[in-house]
Coordinates of N, CA and C in Angstrom, one line a residue:
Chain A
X371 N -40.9 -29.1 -144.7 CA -41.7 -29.2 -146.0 C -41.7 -27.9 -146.7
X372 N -41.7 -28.0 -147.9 CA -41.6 -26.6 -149.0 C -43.3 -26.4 -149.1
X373 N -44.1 -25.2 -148.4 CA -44.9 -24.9 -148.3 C -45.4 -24.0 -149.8
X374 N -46.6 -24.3 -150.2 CA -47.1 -23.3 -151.5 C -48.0 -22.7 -151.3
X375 N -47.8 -21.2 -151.4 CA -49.2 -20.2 -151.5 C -49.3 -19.7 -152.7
X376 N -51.1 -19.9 -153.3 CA -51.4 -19.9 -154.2 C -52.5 -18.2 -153.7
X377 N -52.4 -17.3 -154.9 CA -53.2 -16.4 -154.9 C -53.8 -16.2 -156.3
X378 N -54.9 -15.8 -156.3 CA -55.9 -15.1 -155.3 C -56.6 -17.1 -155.0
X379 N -57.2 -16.6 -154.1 CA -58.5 -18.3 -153.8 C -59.6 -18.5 -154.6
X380 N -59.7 -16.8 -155.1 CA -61.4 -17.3 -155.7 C -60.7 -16.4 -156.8
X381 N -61.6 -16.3 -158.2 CA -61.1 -15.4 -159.5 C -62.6 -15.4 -160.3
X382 N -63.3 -14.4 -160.3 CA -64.3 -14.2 -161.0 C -63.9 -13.5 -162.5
X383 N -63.8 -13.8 -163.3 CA -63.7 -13.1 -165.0 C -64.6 -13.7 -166.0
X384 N -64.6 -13.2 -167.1 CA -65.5 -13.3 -168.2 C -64.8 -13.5 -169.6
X385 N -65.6 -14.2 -170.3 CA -65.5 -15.6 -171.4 C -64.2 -13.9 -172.3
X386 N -63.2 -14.6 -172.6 CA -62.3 -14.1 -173.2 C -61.5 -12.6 -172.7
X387 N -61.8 -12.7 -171.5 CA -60.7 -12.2 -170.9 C -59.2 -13.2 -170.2
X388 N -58.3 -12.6 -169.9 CA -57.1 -13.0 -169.5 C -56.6 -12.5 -168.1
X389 N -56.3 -13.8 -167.4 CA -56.4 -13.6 -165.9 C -54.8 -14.7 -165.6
X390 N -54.1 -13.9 -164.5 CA -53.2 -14.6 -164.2 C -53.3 -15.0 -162.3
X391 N -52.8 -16.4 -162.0 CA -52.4 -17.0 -160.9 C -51.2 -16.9 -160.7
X392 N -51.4 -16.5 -159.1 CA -49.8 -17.0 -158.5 C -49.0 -17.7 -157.9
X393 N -48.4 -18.1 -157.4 CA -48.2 -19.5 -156.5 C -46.5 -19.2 -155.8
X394 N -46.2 -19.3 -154.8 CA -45.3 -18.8 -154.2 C -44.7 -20.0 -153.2
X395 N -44.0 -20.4 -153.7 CA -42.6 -21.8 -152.5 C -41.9 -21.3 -151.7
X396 N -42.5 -21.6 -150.1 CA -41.6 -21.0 -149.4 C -39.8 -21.4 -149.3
X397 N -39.6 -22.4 -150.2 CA -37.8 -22.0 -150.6 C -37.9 -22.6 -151.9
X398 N -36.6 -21.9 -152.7 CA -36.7 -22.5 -153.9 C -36.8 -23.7 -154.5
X399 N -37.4 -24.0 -154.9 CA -38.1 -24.8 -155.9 C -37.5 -24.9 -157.3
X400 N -36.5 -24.3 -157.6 CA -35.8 -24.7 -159.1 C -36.9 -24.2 -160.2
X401 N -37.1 -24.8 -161.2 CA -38.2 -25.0 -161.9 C -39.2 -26.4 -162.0
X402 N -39.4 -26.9 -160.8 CA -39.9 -28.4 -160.7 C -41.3 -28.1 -160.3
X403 N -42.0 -27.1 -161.1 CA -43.3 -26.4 -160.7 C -44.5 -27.3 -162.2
X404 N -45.2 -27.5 -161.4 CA -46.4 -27.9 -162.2 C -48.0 -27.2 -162.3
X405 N -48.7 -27.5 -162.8 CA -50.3 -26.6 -162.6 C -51.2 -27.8 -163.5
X406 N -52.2 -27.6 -162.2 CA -53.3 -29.0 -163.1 C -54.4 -28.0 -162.9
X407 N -55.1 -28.6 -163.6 CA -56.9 -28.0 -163.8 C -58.0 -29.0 -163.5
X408 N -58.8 -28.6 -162.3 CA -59.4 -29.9 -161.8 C -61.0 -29.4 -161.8
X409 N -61.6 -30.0 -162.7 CA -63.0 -30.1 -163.0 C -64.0 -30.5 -162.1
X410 N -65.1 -30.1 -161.4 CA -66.1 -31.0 -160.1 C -66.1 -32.3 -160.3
X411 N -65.6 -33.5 -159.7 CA -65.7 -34.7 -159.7 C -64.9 -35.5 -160.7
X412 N -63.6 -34.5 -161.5 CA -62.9 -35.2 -162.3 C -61.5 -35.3 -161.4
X413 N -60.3 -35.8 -162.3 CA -59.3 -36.1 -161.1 C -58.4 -34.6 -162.3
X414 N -57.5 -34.2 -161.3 CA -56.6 -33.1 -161.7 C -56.2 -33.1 -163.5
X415 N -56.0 -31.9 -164.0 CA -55.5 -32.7 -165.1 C -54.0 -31.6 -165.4
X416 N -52.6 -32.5 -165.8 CA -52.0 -31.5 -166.2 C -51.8 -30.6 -166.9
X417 N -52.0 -29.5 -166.9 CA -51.3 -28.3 -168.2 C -50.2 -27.8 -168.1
X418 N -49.0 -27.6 -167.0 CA -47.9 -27.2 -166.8 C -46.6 -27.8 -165.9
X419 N -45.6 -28.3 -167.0 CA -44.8 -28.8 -166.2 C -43.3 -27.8 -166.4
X420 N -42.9 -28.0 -165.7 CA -41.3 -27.5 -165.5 C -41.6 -26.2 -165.7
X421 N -42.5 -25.6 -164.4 CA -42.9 -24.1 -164.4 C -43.6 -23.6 -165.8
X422 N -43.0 -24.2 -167.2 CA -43.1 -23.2 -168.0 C -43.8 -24.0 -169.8
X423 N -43.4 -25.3 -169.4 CA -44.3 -26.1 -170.6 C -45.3 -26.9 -170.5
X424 N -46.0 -26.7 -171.9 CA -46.8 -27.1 -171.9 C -47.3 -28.0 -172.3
X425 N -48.4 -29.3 -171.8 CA -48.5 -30.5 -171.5 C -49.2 -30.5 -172.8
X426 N -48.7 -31.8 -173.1 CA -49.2 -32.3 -175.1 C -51.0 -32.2 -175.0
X427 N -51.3 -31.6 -175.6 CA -52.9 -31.3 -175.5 C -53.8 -30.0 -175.4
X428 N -52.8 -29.5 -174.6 CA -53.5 -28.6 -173.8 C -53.3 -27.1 -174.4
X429 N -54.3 -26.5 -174.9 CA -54.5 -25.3 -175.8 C -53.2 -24.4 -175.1
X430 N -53.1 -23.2 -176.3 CA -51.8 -22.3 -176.1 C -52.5 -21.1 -175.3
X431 N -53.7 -21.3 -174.9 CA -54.1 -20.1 -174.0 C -53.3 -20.5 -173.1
X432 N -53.1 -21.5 -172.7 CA -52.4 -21.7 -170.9 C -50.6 -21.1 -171.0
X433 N -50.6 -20.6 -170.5 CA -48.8 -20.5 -170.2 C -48.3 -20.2 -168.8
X434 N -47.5 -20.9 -168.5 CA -46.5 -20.7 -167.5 C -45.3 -20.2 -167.4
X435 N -44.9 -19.0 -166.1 CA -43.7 -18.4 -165.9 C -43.1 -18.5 -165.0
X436 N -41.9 -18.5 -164.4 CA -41.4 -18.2 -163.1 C -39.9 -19.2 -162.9
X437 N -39.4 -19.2 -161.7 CA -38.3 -20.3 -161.2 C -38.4 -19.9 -159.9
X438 N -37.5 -20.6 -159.5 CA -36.8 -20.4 -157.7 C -38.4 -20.6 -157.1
X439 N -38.7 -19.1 -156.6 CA -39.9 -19.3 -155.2 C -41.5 -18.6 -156.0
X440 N -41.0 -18.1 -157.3 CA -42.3 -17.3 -157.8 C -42.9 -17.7 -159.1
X441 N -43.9 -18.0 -159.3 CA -44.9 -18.6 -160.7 C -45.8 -18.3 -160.7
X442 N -46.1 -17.8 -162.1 CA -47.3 -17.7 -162.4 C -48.2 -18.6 -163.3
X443 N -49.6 -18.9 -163.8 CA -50.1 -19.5 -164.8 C -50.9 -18.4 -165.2
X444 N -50.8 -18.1 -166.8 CA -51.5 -17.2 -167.3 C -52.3 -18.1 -168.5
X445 N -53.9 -17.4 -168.4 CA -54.7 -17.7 -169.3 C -55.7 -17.0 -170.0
X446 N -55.1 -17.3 -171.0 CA -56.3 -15.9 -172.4 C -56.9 -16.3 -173.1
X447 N -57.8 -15.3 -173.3 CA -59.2 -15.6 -174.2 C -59.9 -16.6 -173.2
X448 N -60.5 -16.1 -172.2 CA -61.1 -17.4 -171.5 C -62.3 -17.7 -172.1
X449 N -62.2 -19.4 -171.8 CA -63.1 -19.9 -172.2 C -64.1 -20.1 -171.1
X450 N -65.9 -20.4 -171.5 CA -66.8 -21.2 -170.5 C -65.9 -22.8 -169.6
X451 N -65.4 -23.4 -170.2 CA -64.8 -24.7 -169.8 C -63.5 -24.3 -169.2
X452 N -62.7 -23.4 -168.8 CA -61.6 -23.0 -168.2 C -62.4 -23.2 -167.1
X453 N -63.4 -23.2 -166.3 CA -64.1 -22.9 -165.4 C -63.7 -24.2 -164.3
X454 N -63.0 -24.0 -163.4 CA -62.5 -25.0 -162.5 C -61.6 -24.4 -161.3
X455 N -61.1 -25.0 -160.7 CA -60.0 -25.3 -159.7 C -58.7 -25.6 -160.4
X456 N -57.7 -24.7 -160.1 CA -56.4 -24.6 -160.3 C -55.4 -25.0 -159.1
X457 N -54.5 -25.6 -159.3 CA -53.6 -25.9 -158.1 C -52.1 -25.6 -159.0
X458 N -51.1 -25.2 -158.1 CA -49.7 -25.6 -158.6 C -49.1 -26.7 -157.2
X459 N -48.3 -27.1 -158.0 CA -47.4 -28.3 -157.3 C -46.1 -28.4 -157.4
X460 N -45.0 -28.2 -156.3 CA -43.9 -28.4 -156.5 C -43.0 -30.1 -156.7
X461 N -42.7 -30.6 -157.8 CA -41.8 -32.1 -157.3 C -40.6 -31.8 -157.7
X462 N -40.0 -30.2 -156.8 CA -38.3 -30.6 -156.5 C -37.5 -31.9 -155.7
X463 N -38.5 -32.4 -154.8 CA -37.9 -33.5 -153.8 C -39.3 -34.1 -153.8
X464 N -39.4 -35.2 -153.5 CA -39.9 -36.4 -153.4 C -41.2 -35.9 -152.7
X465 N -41.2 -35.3 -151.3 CA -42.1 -34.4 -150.8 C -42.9 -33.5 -151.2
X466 N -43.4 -34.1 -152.3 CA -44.3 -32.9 -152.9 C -45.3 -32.4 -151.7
X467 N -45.6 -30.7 -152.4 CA -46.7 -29.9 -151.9 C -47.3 -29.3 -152.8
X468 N -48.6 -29.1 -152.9 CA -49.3 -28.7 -153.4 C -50.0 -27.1 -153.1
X469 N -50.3 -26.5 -153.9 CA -51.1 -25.0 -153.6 C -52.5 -25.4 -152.7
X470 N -53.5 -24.5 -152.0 CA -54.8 -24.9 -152.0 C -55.4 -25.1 -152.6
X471 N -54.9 -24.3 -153.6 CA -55.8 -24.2 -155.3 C -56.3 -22.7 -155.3
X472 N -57.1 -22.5 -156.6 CA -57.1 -21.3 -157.1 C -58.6 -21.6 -157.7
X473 N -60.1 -21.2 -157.1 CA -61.2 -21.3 -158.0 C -61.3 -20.3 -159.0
X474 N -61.3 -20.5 -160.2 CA -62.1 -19.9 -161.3 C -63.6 -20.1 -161.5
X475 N -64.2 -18.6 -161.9 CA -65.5 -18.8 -162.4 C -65.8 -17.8 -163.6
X476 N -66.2 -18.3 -164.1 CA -66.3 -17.9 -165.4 C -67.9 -16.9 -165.4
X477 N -67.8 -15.6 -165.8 CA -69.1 -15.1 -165.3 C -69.8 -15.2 -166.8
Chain B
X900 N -52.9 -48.5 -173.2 CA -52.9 -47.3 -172.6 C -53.1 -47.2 -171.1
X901 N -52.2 -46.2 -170.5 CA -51.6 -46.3 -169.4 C -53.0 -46.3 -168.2
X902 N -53.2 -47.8 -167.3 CA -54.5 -47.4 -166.5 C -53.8 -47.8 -165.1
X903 N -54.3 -47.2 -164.2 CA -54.5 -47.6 -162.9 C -55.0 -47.6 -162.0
X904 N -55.8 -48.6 -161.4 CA -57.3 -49.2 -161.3 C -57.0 -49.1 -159.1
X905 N -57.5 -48.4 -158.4 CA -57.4 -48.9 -157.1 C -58.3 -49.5 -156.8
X906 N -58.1 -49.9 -155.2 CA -59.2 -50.8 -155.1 C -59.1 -50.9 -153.5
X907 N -59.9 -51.0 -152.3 CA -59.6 -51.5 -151.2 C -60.1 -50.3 -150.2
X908 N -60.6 -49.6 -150.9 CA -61.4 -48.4 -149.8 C -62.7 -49.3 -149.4
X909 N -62.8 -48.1 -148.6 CA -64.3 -48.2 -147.3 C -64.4 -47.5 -146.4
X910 N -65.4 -48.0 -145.2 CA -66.2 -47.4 -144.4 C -64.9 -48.2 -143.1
X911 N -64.1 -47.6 -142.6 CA -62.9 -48.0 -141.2 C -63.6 -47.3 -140.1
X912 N -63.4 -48.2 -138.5 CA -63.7 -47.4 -137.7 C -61.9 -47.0 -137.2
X913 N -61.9 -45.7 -136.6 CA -60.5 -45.5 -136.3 C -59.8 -46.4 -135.8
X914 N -58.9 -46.4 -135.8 CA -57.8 -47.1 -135.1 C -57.6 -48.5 -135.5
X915 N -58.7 -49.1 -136.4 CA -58.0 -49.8 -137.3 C -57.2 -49.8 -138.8
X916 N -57.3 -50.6 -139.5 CA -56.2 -51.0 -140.8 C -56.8 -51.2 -141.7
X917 N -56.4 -50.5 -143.0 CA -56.9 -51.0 -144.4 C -55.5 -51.0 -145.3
X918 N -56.0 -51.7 -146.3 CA -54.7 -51.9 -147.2 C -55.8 -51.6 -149.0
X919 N -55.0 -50.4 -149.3 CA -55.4 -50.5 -151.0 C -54.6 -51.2 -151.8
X920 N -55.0 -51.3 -152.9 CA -54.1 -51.5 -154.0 C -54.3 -51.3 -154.7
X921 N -53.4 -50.9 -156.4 CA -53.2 -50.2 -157.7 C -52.6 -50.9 -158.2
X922 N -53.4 -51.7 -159.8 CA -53.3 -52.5 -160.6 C -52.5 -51.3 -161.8
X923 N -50.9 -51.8 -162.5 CA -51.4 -50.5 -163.4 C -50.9 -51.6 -164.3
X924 N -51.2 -50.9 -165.7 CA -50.9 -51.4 -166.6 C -50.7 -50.8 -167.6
X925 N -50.6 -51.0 -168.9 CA -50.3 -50.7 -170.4 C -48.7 -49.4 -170.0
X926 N -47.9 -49.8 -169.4 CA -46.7 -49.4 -169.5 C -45.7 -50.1 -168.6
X927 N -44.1 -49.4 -169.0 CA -43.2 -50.5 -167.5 C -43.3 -50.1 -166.9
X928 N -44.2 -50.5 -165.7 CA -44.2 -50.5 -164.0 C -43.0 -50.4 -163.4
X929 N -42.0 -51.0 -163.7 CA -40.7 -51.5 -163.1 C -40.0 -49.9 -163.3
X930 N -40.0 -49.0 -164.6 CA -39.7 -47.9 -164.5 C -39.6 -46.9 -163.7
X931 N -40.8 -46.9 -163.4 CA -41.4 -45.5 -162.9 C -41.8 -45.1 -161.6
X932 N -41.6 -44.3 -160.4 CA -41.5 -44.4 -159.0 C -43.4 -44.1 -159.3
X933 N -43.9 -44.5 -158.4 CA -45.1 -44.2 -158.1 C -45.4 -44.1 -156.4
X934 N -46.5 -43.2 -156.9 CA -46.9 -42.0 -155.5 C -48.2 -42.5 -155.1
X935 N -48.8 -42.2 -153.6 CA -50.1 -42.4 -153.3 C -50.5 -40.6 -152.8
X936 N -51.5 -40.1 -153.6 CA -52.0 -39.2 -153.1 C -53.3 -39.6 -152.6
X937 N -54.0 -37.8 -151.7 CA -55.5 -38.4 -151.3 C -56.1 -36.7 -151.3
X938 N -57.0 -36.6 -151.5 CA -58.0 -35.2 -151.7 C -59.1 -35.6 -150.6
X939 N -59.2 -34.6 -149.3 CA -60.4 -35.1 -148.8 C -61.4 -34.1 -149.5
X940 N -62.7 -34.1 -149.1 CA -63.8 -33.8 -149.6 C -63.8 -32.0 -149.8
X941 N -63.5 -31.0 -150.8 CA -63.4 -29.9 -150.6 C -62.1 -29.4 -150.4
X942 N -61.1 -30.0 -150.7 CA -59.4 -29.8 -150.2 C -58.8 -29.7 -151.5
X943 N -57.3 -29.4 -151.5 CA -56.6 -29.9 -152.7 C -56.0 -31.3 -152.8
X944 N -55.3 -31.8 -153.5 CA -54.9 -33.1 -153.6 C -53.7 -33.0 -151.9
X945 N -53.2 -34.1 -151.6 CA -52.4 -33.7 -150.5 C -51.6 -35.1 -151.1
X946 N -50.1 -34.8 -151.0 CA -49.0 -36.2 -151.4 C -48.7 -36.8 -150.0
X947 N -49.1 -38.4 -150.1 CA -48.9 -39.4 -149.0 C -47.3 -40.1 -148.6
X948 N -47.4 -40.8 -150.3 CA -45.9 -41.7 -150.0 C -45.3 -41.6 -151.0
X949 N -44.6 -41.9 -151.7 CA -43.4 -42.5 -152.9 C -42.6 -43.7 -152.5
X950 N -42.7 -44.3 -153.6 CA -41.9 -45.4 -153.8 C -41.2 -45.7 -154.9
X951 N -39.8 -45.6 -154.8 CA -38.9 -45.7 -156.0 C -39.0 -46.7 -157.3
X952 N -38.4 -46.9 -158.2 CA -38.7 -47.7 -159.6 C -38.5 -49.5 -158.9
X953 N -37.6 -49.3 -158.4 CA -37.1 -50.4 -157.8 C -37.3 -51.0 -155.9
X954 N -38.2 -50.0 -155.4 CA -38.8 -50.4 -154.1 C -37.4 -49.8 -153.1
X955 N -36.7 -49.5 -153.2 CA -35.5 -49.4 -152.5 C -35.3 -48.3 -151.6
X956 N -36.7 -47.1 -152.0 CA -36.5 -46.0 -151.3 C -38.3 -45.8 -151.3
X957 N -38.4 -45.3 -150.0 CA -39.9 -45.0 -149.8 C -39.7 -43.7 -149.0
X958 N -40.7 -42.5 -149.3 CA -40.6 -41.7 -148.3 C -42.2 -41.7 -148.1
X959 N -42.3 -40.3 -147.4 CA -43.6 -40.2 -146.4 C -44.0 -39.3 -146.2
X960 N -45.7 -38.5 -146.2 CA -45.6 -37.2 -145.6 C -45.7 -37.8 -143.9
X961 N -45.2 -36.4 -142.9 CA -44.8 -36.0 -142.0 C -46.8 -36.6 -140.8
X962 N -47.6 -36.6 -141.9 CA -48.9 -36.7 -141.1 C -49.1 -38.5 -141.1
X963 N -48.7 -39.1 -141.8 CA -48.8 -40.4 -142.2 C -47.5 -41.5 -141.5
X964 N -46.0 -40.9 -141.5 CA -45.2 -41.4 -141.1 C -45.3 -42.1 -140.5
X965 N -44.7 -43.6 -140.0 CA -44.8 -45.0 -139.0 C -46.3 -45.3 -138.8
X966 N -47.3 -44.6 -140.1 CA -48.5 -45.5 -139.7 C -49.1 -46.4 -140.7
X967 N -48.6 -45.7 -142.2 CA -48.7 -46.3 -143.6 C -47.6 -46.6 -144.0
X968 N -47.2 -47.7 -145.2 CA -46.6 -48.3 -145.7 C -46.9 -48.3 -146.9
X969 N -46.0 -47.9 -147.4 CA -46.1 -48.0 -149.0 C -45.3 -49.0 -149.7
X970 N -45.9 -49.9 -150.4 CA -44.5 -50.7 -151.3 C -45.3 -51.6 -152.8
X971 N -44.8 -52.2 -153.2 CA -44.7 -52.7 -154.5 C -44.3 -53.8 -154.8
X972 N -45.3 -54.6 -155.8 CA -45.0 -56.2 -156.4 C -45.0 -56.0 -157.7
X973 N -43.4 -55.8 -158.1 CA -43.3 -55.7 -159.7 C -43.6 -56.9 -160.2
X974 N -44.0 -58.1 -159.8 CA -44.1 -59.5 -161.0 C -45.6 -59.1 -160.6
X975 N -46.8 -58.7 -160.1 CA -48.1 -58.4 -160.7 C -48.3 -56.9 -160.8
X976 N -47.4 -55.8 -160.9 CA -47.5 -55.0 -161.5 C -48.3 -53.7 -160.6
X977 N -48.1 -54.0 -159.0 CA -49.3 -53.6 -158.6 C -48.4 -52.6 -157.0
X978 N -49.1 -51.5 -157.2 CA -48.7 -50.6 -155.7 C -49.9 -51.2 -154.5
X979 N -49.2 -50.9 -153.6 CA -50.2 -50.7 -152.3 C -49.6 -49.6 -151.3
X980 N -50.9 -49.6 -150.6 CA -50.5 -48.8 -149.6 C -51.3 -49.3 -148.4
X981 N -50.8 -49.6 -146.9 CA -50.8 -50.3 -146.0 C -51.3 -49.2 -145.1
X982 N -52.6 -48.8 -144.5 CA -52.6 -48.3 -143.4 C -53.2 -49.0 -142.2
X983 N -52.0 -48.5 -141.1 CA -52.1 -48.7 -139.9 C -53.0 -47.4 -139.0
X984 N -53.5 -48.3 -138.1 CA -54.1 -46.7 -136.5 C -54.5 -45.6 -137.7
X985 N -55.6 -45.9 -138.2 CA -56.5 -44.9 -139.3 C -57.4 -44.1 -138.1
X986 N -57.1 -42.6 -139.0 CA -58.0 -41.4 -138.0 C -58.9 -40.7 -138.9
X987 N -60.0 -39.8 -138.1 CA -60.5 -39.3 -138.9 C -60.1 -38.4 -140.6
X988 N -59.0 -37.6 -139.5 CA -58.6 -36.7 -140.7 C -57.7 -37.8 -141.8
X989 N -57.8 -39.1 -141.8 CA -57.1 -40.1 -143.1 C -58.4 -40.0 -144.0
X990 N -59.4 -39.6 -143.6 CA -60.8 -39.5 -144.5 C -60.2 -39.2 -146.0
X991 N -60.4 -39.8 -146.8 CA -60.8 -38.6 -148.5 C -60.7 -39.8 -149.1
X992 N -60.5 -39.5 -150.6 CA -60.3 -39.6 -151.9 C -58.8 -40.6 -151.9
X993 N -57.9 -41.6 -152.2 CA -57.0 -42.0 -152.6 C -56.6 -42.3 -154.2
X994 N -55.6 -41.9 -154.9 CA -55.2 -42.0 -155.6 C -54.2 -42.6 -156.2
X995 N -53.9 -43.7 -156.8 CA -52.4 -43.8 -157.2 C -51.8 -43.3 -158.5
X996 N -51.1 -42.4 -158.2 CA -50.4 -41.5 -159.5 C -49.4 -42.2 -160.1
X997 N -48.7 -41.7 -161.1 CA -47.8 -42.2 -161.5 C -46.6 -41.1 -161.8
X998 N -45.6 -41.3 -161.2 CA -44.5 -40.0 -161.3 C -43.8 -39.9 -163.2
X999 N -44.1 -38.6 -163.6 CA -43.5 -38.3 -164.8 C -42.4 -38.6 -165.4
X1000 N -41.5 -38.7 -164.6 CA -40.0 -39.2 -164.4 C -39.7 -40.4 -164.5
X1001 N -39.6 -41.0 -165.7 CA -39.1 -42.3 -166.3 C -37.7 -42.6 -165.1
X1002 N -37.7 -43.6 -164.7 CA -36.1 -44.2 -164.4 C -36.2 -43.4 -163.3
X1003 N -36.7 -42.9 -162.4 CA -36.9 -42.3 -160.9 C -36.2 -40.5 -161.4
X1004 N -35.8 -40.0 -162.6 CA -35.7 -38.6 -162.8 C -36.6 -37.7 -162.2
X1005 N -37.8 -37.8 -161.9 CA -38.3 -36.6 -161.2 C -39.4 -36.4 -162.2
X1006 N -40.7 -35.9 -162.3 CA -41.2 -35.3 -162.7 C -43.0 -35.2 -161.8
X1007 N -43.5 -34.3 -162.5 CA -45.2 -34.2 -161.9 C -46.3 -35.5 -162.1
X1008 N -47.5 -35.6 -162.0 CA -48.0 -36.5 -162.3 C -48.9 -36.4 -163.4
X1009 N -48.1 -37.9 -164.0 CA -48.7 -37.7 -165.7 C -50.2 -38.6 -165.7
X1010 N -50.3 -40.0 -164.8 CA -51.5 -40.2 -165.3 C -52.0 -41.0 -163.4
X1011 N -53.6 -40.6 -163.2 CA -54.5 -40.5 -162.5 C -55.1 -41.8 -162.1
X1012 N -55.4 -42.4 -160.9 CA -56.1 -43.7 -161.2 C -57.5 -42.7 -160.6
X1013 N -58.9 -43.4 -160.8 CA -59.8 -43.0 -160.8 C -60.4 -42.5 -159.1
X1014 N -59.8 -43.1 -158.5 CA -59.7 -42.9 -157.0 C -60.2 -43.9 -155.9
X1015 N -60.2 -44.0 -154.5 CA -61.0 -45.0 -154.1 C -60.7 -44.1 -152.7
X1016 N -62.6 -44.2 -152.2 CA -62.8 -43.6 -151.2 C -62.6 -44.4 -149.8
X1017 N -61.7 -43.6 -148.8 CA -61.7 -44.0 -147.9 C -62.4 -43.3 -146.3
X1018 N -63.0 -44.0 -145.8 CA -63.9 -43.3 -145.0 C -63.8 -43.6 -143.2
X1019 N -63.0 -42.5 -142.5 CA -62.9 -43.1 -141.2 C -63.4 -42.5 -140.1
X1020 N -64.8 -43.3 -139.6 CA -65.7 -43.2 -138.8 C -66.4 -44.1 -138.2
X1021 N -66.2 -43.8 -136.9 CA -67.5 -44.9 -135.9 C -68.7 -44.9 -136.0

């Protein structure tokens, strides 16, 4: 299985600053990288697919970088409501894996 | 607009069987490979099974293998997933996703069913 490490676990920042996530596939992974945003008691929601675009909706603070084993999600001007759980997810093969996730807190 | 409704959780003691199921609708079902994920309580999402547009190909995670069954009734439009010898750690959240990837192409998941909890304890 294509294993994902997500860093940092926890991310403390403040309303309109710009903080980046990382997410690392232990083998390449192409660009078949995603990132959802998951609210307490909501279900995940997409903002990034194919490593690098972004999902119809979803403000231009979010952007996504990387290929092969390394990605990032960068997000600016934070907002109070960015305030969640981040995950990336690989679906190069059927086998998906997922990161542990990435808490944000918005101070 | 695209829904997918599960249904069939509960309270299991181990070692027995439950069977969910995912109603979806307002799109073609017959298209699109659909996945069963599950989040236990405090975890990330974790991917279960897949099943192709056309039922023809199912795979499995490595923890679930020869105990669940995943498969599909395209004339009511509806996924299931079959678990057999349920353990504690099957505990969480189940999901039926829907894969991004029109026509079995590949993609992440575009839309969420609400979830249905499954709980395995004596």
């Amino acid at each position: 299985d294509i294993q994902m490490t997500q860093s940092p676990s926890t991310l403390s920042a403040s309303v309109g600053d710009t903080v980046t996530i990382t997410c690392r596939a232990s083998q390449s992974v192409r660009s078949w990288l995603a990132w959802y945003q998951q609210e307490p008691g909501k279900n995940p929601k997409l903002l990034i697919y194919k490593a690098s675009n972004l999902e119809s909706g979803v403000p231009s603070r979010f952007s996504g970088s990387g290929s092969g084993t390394e990605f990032t999600l960068t997000i600016s001007s934070l907002q109070p409501d960015d305030s969640a759980t981040y995950y990336c997810q690989q679906y190069n093969i059927y086998s998906w894996t997922f990161g542990q996730g990435t808490k944000l807190e918005i101070k | 607009q695209v829904q997918l409704v599960e249904s069939g959780g509960g309270v299991v003691q181990p070692g027995k069987s439950l069977r969910l199921s995912c109603a979806a609708s307002g799109f073609a079902f017959s298209n699109y490979a659909m996945h069963w994920l599950r989040q236990a309580p405090g975890q990330g999402p974790e991917w279960v099974a897949v099943i192709t547009s056309d039922g023809s190909y199912k795979y499995y995670a490595d923890s679930v293998k020869g105990r669940f069954t995943i498969s599909r009734d395209r004339s009511k439009n509806t996924l299931y997933l079959q678990m057999n010898s349920l353990r504690a750690e099957d505990t969480a959240v189940y999901y039926c996703v829907r894969d991004g990837g029109a026509y079995d192409s590949g993609g992440p998941v575009d839309y969420w069913g609400q979830g249905t909890l499954v709980t395995v304890s004596s």
